[in-house]
């Protein structure tokens, strides 16, 4: 693990929730991308959703070496259940969701929280992703306007494309 362990904040502002199921090839990169955030006031809650690969041991290694990382394990019940487990344990004022096979840019949390500071009426801030590898390498996962836009409840519960 290349990161330098840091003591957790006494009260994290953000609880980063990582749902993980059989993601041994990606999980270290995922967790490292969170630990490398420029915004420091977070905890990382990684929930193994019944993996059959080495995902649980990767989580255990991070838990042993960095106090900001907490690990949970249960039977395979799906990503929503895994996230709900983490939310029950999260201490932050905000939740940030990250799948175990994805990574963040170092400024991701800082950028998200900046949106909340600039527009305190917001309840949710969402970001896009960028494909890594393959024929769409470097391209956004979803077409999205360059500027932030307001979405309604219907946008949230339906697929946004």
mmCIF file with all atom_site columns, N, CA and C in Angstrom, residues 117-161:
data_model
loop_
_atom_site.group_PDB
_atom_site.id
_atom_site.type_symbol
_atom_site.label_atom_id
_atom_site.label_alt_id
_atom_site.label_comp_id
_atom_site.label_asym_id
_atom_site.label_entity_id
_atom_site.label_seq_id
_atom_site.pdbx_PDB_ins_code
_atom_site.Cartn_x
_atom_site.Cartn_y
_atom_site.Cartn_z
_atom_site.occupancy
_atom_site.B_iso_or_equiv
_atom_site.pdbx_formal_charge
_atom_site.auth_seq_id
_atom_site.auth_comp_id
_atom_site.auth_asym_id
_atom_site.auth_atom_id
_atom_site.pdbx_PDB_model_num
ATOM 1   N N  . UNK A 1 117 ? -21.338 24.220 -0.843  1.00 0.00 ? 117 UNK A N  1
ATOM 2   C CA . UNK A 1 117 ? -21.093 25.540 -0.238  1.00 0.00 ? 117 UNK A CA 1
ATOM 3   C C  . UNK A 1 117 ? -21.663 26.651 -1.112  1.00 0.00 ? 117 UNK A C  1
ATOM 4   N N  . UNK A 1 118 ? -21.506 26.526 -2.422  1.00 0.00 ? 118 UNK A N  1
ATOM 5   C CA . UNK A 1 118 ? -21.977 27.562 -3.334  1.00 0.00 ? 118 UNK A CA 1
ATOM 6   C C  . UNK A 1 118 ? -23.493 27.579 -3.467  1.00 0.00 ? 118 UNK A C  1
ATOM 7   N N  . UNK A 1 119 ? -24.126 26.448 -3.247  1.00 0.00 ? 119 UNK A N  1
ATOM 8   C CA . UNK A 1 119 ? -25.580 26.338 -3.392  1.00 0.00 ? 119 UNK A CA 1
ATOM 9   C C  . UNK A 1 119 ? -26.142 25.539 -2.223  1.00 0.00 ? 119 UNK A C  1
ATOM 10  N N  . UNK A 1 120 ? -26.286 26.163 -1.057  1.00 0.00 ? 120 UNK A N  1
ATOM 11  C CA . UNK A 1 120 ? -26.683 25.427 0.138   1.00 0.00 ? 120 UNK A CA 1
ATOM 12  C C  . UNK A 1 120 ? -28.071 24.788 0.074   1.00 0.00 ? 120 UNK A C  1
ATOM 13  N N  . UNK A 1 121 ? -28.882 25.154 -0.900  1.00 0.00 ? 121 UNK A N  1
ATOM 14  C CA . UNK A 1 121 ? -30.208 24.550 -1.047  1.00 0.00 ? 121 UNK A CA 1
ATOM 15  C C  . UNK A 1 121 ? -30.146 23.157 -1.678  1.00 0.00 ? 121 UNK A C  1
ATOM 16  N N  . UNK A 1 122 ? -28.993 22.762 -2.192  1.00 0.00 ? 122 UNK A N  1
ATOM 17  C CA . UNK A 1 122 ? -28.868 21.456 -2.845  1.00 0.00 ? 122 UNK A CA 1
ATOM 18  C C  . UNK A 1 122 ? -28.949 20.320 -1.829  1.00 0.00 ? 122 UNK A C  1
ATOM 19  N N  . UNK A 1 123 ? -29.558 19.230 -2.242  1.00 0.00 ? 123 UNK A N  1
ATOM 20  C CA . UNK A 1 123 ? -29.623 18.028 -1.404  1.00 0.00 ? 123 UNK A CA 1
ATOM 21  C C  . UNK A 1 123 ? -28.688 16.945 -1.925  1.00 0.00 ? 123 UNK A C  1
ATOM 22  N N  . UNK A 1 124 ? -28.448 16.927 -3.237  1.00 0.00 ? 124 UNK A N  1
ATOM 23  C CA . UNK A 1 124 ? -27.613 15.912 -3.863  1.00 0.00 ? 124 UNK A CA 1
ATOM 24  C C  . UNK A 1 124 ? -26.710 16.578 -4.894  1.00 0.00 ? 124 UNK A C  1
ATOM 25  N N  . UNK A 1 125 ? -25.455 16.157 -4.911  1.00 0.00 ? 125 UNK A N  1
ATOM 26  C CA . UNK A 1 125 ? -24.528 16.554 -5.966  1.00 0.00 ? 125 UNK A CA 1
ATOM 27  C C  . UNK A 1 125 ? -24.000 15.271 -6.570  1.00 0.00 ? 125 UNK A C  1
ATOM 28  N N  . UNK A 1 126 ? -24.015 15.180 -7.885  1.00 0.00 ? 126 UNK A N  1
ATOM 29  C CA . UNK A 1 126 ? -23.559 13.979 -8.573  1.00 0.00 ? 126 UNK A CA 1
ATOM 30  C C  . UNK A 1 126 ? -22.493 14.349 -9.579  1.00 0.00 ? 126 UNK A C  1
ATOM 31  N N  . UNK A 1 127 ? -21.644 13.408 -9.873  1.00 0.00 ? 127 UNK A N  1
ATOM 32  C CA . UNK A 1 127 ? -20.602 13.635 -10.868 1.00 0.00 ? 127 UNK A CA 1
ATOM 33  C C  . UNK A 1 127 ? -20.664 12.582 -11.946 1.00 0.00 ? 127 UNK A C  1
ATOM 34  N N  . UNK A 1 128 ? -19.900 12.769 -12.964 1.00 0.00 ? 128 UNK A N  1
ATOM 35  C CA . UNK A 1 128 ? -19.809 11.822 -14.064 1.00 0.00 ? 128 UNK A CA 1
ATOM 36  C C  . UNK A 1 128 ? -18.538 11.012 -13.883 1.00 0.00 ? 128 UNK A C  1
ATOM 37  N N  . UNK A 1 129 ? -18.349 10.033 -14.707 1.00 0.00 ? 129 UNK A N  1
ATOM 38  C CA . UNK A 1 129 ? -17.129 9.238  -14.699 1.00 0.00 ? 129 UNK A CA 1
ATOM 39  C C  . UNK A 1 129 ? -16.459 9.309  -16.053 1.00 0.00 ? 129 UNK A C  1
ATOM 40  N N  . UNK A 1 130 ? -15.219 8.828  -16.075 1.00 0.00 ? 130 UNK A N  1
ATOM 41  C CA . UNK A 1 130 ? -14.458 8.780  -17.320 1.00 0.00 ? 130 UNK A CA 1
ATOM 42  C C  . UNK A 1 130 ? -14.028 7.328  -17.525 1.00 0.00 ? 130 UNK A C  1
ATOM 43  N N  . UNK A 1 131 ? -14.246 6.815  -18.721 1.00 0.00 ? 131 UNK A N  1
ATOM 44  C CA . UNK A 1 131 ? -13.839 5.449  -19.044 1.00 0.00 ? 131 UNK A CA 1
ATOM 45  C C  . UNK A 1 131 ? -12.320 5.329  -18.998 1.00 0.00 ? 131 UNK A C  1
ATOM 46  N N  . UNK A 1 132 ? -11.858 4.220  -18.428 1.00 0.00 ? 132 UNK A N  1
ATOM 47  C CA . UNK A 1 132 ? -10.430 3.925  -18.405 1.00 0.00 ? 132 UNK A CA 1
ATOM 48  C C  . UNK A 1 132 ? -10.203 2.654  -19.206 1.00 0.00 ? 132 UNK A C  1
ATOM 49  N N  . UNK A 1 133 ? -9.466  2.769  -20.289 1.00 0.00 ? 133 UNK A N  1
ATOM 50  C CA . UNK A 1 133 ? -9.189  1.610  -21.137 1.00 0.00 ? 133 UNK A CA 1
ATOM 51  C C  . UNK A 1 133 ? -10.293 1.369  -22.143 1.00 0.00 ? 133 UNK A C  1
ATOM 52  N N  . UNK A 1 134 ? -10.026 0.488  -23.062 1.00 0.00 ? 134 UNK A N  1
ATOM 53  C CA . UNK A 1 134 ? -11.019 0.121  -24.059 1.00 0.00 ? 134 UNK A CA 1
ATOM 54  C C  . UNK A 1 134 ? -11.217 1.185  -25.119 1.00 0.00 ? 134 UNK A C  1
ATOM 55  N N  . UNK A 1 135 ? -12.205 0.990  -25.985 1.00 0.00 ? 135 UNK A N  1
ATOM 56  C CA . UNK A 1 135 ? -12.407 1.914  -27.107 1.00 0.00 ? 135 UNK A CA 1
ATOM 57  C C  . UNK A 1 135 ? -12.890 3.303  -26.683 1.00 0.00 ? 135 UNK A C  1
ATOM 58  N N  . UNK A 1 136 ? -13.405 3.455  -25.471 1.00 0.00 ? 136 UNK A N  1
ATOM 59  C CA . UNK A 1 136 ? -13.909 4.754  -25.025 1.00 0.00 ? 136 UNK A CA 1
ATOM 60  C C  . UNK A 1 136 ? -12.981 5.406  -23.997 1.00 0.00 ? 136 UNK A C  1
ATOM 61  N N  . UNK A 1 137 ? -11.730 4.973  -23.954 1.00 0.00 ? 137 UNK A N  1
ATOM 62  C CA . UNK A 1 137 ? -10.762 5.470  -22.981 1.00 0.00 ? 137 UNK A CA 1
ATOM 63  C C  . UNK A 1 137 ? -10.728 6.997  -22.959 1.00 0.00 ? 137 UNK A C  1
ATOM 64  N N  . UNK A 1 138 ? -10.878 7.553  -21.755 1.00 0.00 ? 138 UNK A N  1
ATOM 65  C CA . UNK A 1 138 ? -10.816 8.999  -21.570 1.00 0.00 ? 138 UNK A CA 1
ATOM 66  C C  . UNK A 1 138 ? -12.120 9.735  -21.808 1.00 0.00 ? 138 UNK A C  1
ATOM 67  N N  . UNK A 1 139 ? -13.118 9.068  -22.357 1.00 0.00 ? 139 UNK A N  1
ATOM 68  C CA . UNK A 1 139 ? -14.396 9.711  -22.646 1.00 0.00 ? 139 UNK A CA 1
ATOM 69  C C  . UNK A 1 139 ? -15.339 9.599  -21.447 1.00 0.00 ? 139 UNK A C  1
ATOM 70  N N  . UNK A 1 140 ? -16.242 10.563 -21.295 1.00 0.00 ? 140 UNK A N  1
ATOM 71  C CA . UNK A 1 140 ? -17.212 10.481 -20.191 1.00 0.00 ? 140 UNK A CA 1
ATOM 72  C C  . UNK A 1 140 ? -18.092 9.233  -20.317 1.00 0.00 ? 140 UNK A C  1
ATOM 73  N N  . UNK A 1 141 ? -18.491 8.704  -19.166 1.00 0.00 ? 141 UNK A N  1
ATOM 74  C CA . UNK A 1 141 ? -19.382 7.552  -19.149 1.00 0.00 ? 141 UNK A CA 1
ATOM 75  C C  . UNK A 1 141 ? -20.726 7.929  -19.740 1.00 0.00 ? 141 UNK A C  1
ATOM 76  N N  . UNK A 1 142 ? -21.243 9.102  -19.344 1.00 0.00 ? 142 UNK A N  1
ATOM 77  C CA . UNK A 1 142 ? -22.523 9.591  -19.858 1.00 0.00 ? 142 UNK A CA 1
ATOM 78  C C  . UNK A 1 142 ? -22.313 10.951 -20.509 1.00 0.00 ? 142 UNK A C  1
ATOM 79  N N  . UNK A 1 143 ? -23.036 11.221 -21.594 1.00 0.00 ? 143 UNK A N  1
ATOM 80  C CA . UNK A 1 143 ? -23.010 12.590 -22.120 1.00 0.00 ? 143 UNK A CA 1
ATOM 81  C C  . UNK A 1 143 ? -23.585 13.517 -21.059 1.00 0.00 ? 143 UNK A C  1
ATOM 82  N N  . UNK A 1 144 ? -22.974 14.628 -20.848 1.00 0.00 ? 144 UNK A N  1
ATOM 83  C CA . UNK A 1 144 ? -23.408 15.510 -19.778 1.00 0.00 ? 144 UNK A CA 1
ATOM 84  C C  . UNK A 1 144 ? -23.023 16.929 -20.139 1.00 0.00 ? 144 UNK A C  1
ATOM 85  N N  . UNK A 1 145 ? -23.848 17.895 -19.787 1.00 0.00 ? 145 UNK A N  1
ATOM 86  C CA . UNK A 1 145 ? -23.477 19.287 -20.102 1.00 0.00 ? 145 UNK A CA 1
ATOM 87  C C  . UNK A 1 145 ? -22.217 19.698 -19.329 1.00 0.00 ? 145 UNK A C  1
ATOM 88  N N  . UNK A 1 146 ? -21.481 20.618 -19.903 1.00 0.00 ? 146 UNK A N  1
ATOM 89  C CA . UNK A 1 146 ? -20.241 21.082 -19.271 1.00 0.00 ? 146 UNK A CA 1
ATOM 90  C C  . UNK A 1 146 ? -20.517 21.808 -17.957 1.00 0.00 ? 146 UNK A C  1
ATOM 91  N N  . UNK A 1 147 ? -21.642 22.476 -17.870 1.00 0.00 ? 147 UNK A N  1
ATOM 92  C CA . UNK A 1 147 ? -21.997 23.214 -16.663 1.00 0.00 ? 147 UNK A CA 1
ATOM 93  C C  . UNK A 1 147 ? -22.970 22.411 -15.808 1.00 0.00 ? 147 UNK A C  1
ATOM 94  N N  . UNK A 1 148 ? -22.907 22.578 -14.492 1.00 0.00 ? 148 UNK A N  1
ATOM 95  C CA . UNK A 1 148 ? -23.878 21.873 -13.620 1.00 0.00 ? 148 UNK A CA 1
ATOM 96  C C  . UNK A 1 148 ? -25.309 22.268 -13.981 1.00 0.00 ? 148 UNK A C  1
ATOM 97  N N  . UNK A 1 149 ? -26.229 21.361 -13.748 1.00 0.00 ? 149 UNK A N  1
ATOM 98  C CA . UNK A 1 149 ? -27.629 21.667 -13.988 1.00 0.00 ? 149 UNK A CA 1
ATOM 99  C C  . UNK A 1 149 ? -28.453 21.124 -12.826 1.00 0.00 ? 149 UNK A C  1
ATOM 100 N N  . UNK A 1 150 ? -29.617 21.703 -12.647 1.00 0.00 ? 150 UNK A N  1
ATOM 101 C CA . UNK A 1 150 ? -30.520 21.268 -11.593 1.00 0.00 ? 150 UNK A CA 1
ATOM 102 C C  . UNK A 1 150 ? -31.382 20.132 -12.129 1.00 0.00 ? 150 UNK A C  1
ATOM 103 N N  . UNK A 1 151 ? -31.543 19.108 -11.312 1.00 0.00 ? 151 UNK A N  1
ATOM 104 C CA . UNK A 1 151 ? -32.422 18.000 -11.681 1.00 0.00 ? 151 UNK A CA 1
ATOM 105 C C  . UNK A 1 151 ? -33.511 17.880 -10.633 1.00 0.00 ? 151 UNK A C  1
ATOM 106 N N  . UNK A 1 152 ? -34.633 17.340 -11.041 1.00 0.00 ? 152 UNK A N  1
ATOM 107 C CA . UNK A 1 152 ? -35.747 17.138 -10.122 1.00 0.00 ? 152 UNK A CA 1
ATOM 108 C C  . UNK A 1 152 ? -35.806 15.706 -9.627  1.00 0.00 ? 152 UNK A C  1
ATOM 109 N N  . UNK A 1 153 ? -36.794 15.439 -8.812  1.00 0.00 ? 153 UNK A N  1
ATOM 110 C CA . UNK A 1 153 ? -36.954 14.111 -8.236  1.00 0.00 ? 153 UNK A CA 1
ATOM 111 C C  . UNK A 1 153 ? -37.089 13.048 -9.316  1.00 0.00 ? 153 UNK A C  1
ATOM 112 N N  . UNK A 1 154 ? -37.859 13.335 -10.351 1.00 0.00 ? 154 UNK A N  1
ATOM 113 C CA . UNK A 1 154 ? -38.042 12.368 -11.441 1.00 0.00 ? 154 UNK A CA 1
ATOM 114 C C  . UNK A 1 154 ? -36.712 12.046 -12.116 1.00 0.00 ? 154 UNK A C  1
ATOM 115 N N  . UNK A 1 155 ? -35.852 13.038 -12.284 1.00 0.00 ? 155 UNK A N  1
ATOM 116 C CA . UNK A 1 155 ? -34.523 12.804 -12.862 1.00 0.00 ? 155 UNK A CA 1
ATOM 117 C C  . UNK A 1 155 ? -33.722 11.828 -11.994 1.00 0.00 ? 155 UNK A C  1
ATOM 118 N N  . UNK A 1 156 ? -33.876 11.938 -10.696 1.00 0.00 ? 156 UNK A N  1
ATOM 119 C CA . UNK A 1 156 ? -33.106 11.115 -9.778  1.00 0.00 ? 156 UNK A CA 1
ATOM 120 C C  . UNK A 1 156 ? -33.550 9.665  -9.827  1.00 0.00 ? 156 UNK A C  1
ATOM 121 N N  . UNK A 1 157 ? -34.845 9.418  -9.916  1.00 0.00 ? 157 UNK A N  1
ATOM 122 C CA . UNK A 1 157 ? -35.313 8.045  -9.874  1.00 0.00 ? 157 UNK A CA 1
ATOM 123 C C  . UNK A 1 157 ? -35.329 7.368  -11.238 1.00 0.00 ? 157 UNK A C  1
ATOM 124 N N  . UNK A 1 158 ? -35.217 8.147  -12.298 1.00 0.00 ? 158 UNK A N  1
ATOM 125 C CA . UNK A 1 158 ? -35.107 7.561  -13.636 1.00 0.00 ? 158 UNK A CA 1
ATOM 126 C C  . UNK A 1 158 ? -33.647 7.625  -14.067 1.00 0.00 ? 158 UNK A C  1
ATOM 127 N N  . UNK A 1 159 ? -33.312 6.857  -15.079 1.00 0.00 ? 159 UNK A N  1
ATOM 128 C CA . UNK A 1 159 ? -31.941 6.879  -15.593 1.00 0.00 ? 159 UNK A CA 1
ATOM 129 C C  . UNK A 1 159 ? -31.683 8.201  -16.274 1.00 0.00 ? 159 UNK A C  1
ATOM 130 N N  . UNK A 1 160 ? -30.602 8.857  -15.894 1.00 0.00 ? 160 UNK A N  1
ATOM 131 C CA . UNK A 1 160 ? -30.221 10.142 -16.493 1.00 0.00 ? 160 UNK A CA 1
ATOM 132 C C  . UNK A 1 160 ? -29.204 9.876  -17.575 1.00 0.00 ? 160 UNK A C  1
ATOM 133 N N  . UNK A 1 161 ? -29.540 10.178 -18.803 1.00 0.00 ? 161 UNK A N  1
ATOM 134 C CA . UNK A 1 161 ? -28.610 10.037 -19.928 1.00 0.00 ? 161 UNK A CA 1
ATOM 135 C C  . UNK A 1 161 ? -28.566 11.305 -20.728 1.00 0.00 ? 161 UNK A C  1
#
